[in-house]
Amino acid sequence: MVSCQEVKVDLYLKSLDLAQLQLRNYQQHSLKDIWTVIYFFKVNLRLYLIVLRT
């Protein structure tokens, strides 16, 4: 059985990878996508704090 914390960490890492991927190719992206990257980092930070608390 996968623990709740493991799922959170997995989700955190996946979204972090996605955000880094988007940042790497940000020249090809519109402004909207850059805001998506910023949003992902906000979500990552929140998830990370949740993981630290559990």
Rosetta silent file (secondary structure, phi, psi, omega in degrees, C-alpha in Angstrom):
SEQUENCE: MVSCQEVKVDLYLKSLDLAQLQLRNYQQHSLKDIWTVIYFFKVNLRLYLIVLRT
SCORE:     score description
SCORE:     0.000 S_00000001
   1 L     0.000  128.364 -179.961    0.000    0.000    0.000 S_00000001
   2 L   -81.640  131.116 -179.632    1.392    3.386   -1.037 S_00000001
   3 L   -75.637  158.884  179.440    1.375    5.960    1.722 S_00000001
   4 H   -60.036  -39.276 -178.522   -0.220    9.374    1.341 S_00000001
   5 H   -65.762  -40.679  179.011    3.170   11.024    1.781 S_00000001
   6 H   -61.590  -40.902  178.408    4.722    8.956   -1.014 S_00000001
   7 H   -63.526  -44.032  179.190    1.931   10.022   -3.365 S_00000001
   8 H   -61.106  -45.067 -179.743    2.467   13.677   -2.393 S_00000001
   9 H   -64.047  -42.217  179.480    6.226   13.432   -2.961 S_00000001
  10 H   -61.551  -45.600  178.136    5.659   11.701   -6.308 S_00000001
  11 H   -62.989  -41.197  179.457    3.195   14.396   -7.409 S_00000001
  12 H   -60.292  -48.131 -178.366    5.593   17.079   -6.214 S_00000001
  13 H   -65.552  -39.078  179.231    8.488   15.648   -8.220 S_00000001
  14 H   -64.335  -44.099 -179.102    6.349   15.182  -11.335 S_00000001
  15 H   -70.289  -32.039  177.149    5.088   18.765  -11.268 S_00000001
  16 H   -66.445  -44.346  177.165    8.614   20.018  -10.577 S_00000001
  17 H   -58.412  -44.399 -179.557    9.923   18.097  -13.613 S_00000001
  18 H   -62.920  -43.930 -179.917    7.136   19.558  -15.731 S_00000001
  19 H   -64.506  -40.721  179.107    7.861   23.096  -14.545 S_00000001
  20 H   -66.370  -38.556  177.368   11.587   22.698  -15.233 S_00000001
  21 H   -61.944  -44.141  179.551   10.826   21.331  -18.681 S_00000001
  22 H   -65.904  -38.490  179.176    8.611   24.323  -19.405 S_00000001
  23 H   -65.506  -39.973 -178.423   11.264   26.716  -18.112 S_00000001
  24 H   -61.363  -34.725 -177.244   13.929   25.115  -20.294 S_00000001
  25 L  -107.348   23.994 -171.468   11.818   25.722  -23.392 S_00000001
  26 H   -65.043  -22.052  178.814   10.274   29.011  -22.268 S_00000001
  27 H   -61.416  -31.952 -177.769   11.582   30.906  -25.320 S_00000001
  28 H   -85.236   -7.251 -175.301    9.131   28.936  -27.457 S_00000001
  29 L   -95.417  155.743  173.698    6.257   29.612  -25.070 S_00000001
  30 L   -80.567  173.124  179.656    3.755   32.410  -24.912 S_00000001
  31 H   -59.933  -35.505 -179.701    3.338   34.593  -21.829 S_00000001
  32 H   -59.019  -39.474 -179.926    0.443   32.408  -20.711 S_00000001
  33 H   -69.878  -32.441  177.167    2.778   29.413  -20.452 S_00000001
  34 H   -65.730  -37.579  176.014    5.243   31.392  -18.371 S_00000001
  35 H   -66.368  -32.022  176.169    2.403   32.077  -15.930 S_00000001
  36 H   -62.991  -42.041  178.236    1.727   28.323  -15.942 S_00000001
  37 H   -61.831  -46.491  179.167    5.344   27.757  -14.886 S_00000001
  38 H   -60.070  -43.017  178.051    4.998   30.311  -12.083 S_00000001
  39 H   -60.690  -43.277  179.519    1.761   28.620  -11.000 S_00000001
  40 H   -60.216  -41.722  179.840    3.491   25.222  -10.959 S_00000001
  41 H   -65.821  -36.087  176.142    6.228   26.541   -8.690 S_00000001
  42 H   -63.148  -45.484  178.754    3.603   27.943   -6.313 S_00000001
  43 H   -62.553  -43.121  178.789    1.854   24.568   -6.265 S_00000001
  44 H   -57.999  -44.921 -178.852    5.196   22.812   -5.744 S_00000001
  45 H   -62.151  -44.075  179.853    6.005   25.028   -2.791 S_00000001
  46 H   -63.845  -44.999  179.049    2.612   24.356   -1.216 S_00000001
  47 H   -61.920  -42.113 -178.466    2.912   20.604   -1.795 S_00000001
  48 H   -62.816  -40.926  178.181    6.431   20.600   -0.394 S_00000001
  49 H   -65.539  -37.800  177.103    5.273   22.347    2.783 S_00000001
  50 H   -63.841  -44.021  179.628    2.449   19.802    3.133 S_00000001
  51 H   -61.468  -43.158  179.897    4.953   16.964    2.716 S_00000001
  52 H   -63.422  -33.784 -177.535    7.232   18.485    5.344 S_00000001
  53 H   -76.562  -26.920 -177.025    4.333   18.780    7.798 S_00000001
  54 L   -85.404    0.000    0.000    3.191   15.151    7.434 S_00000001
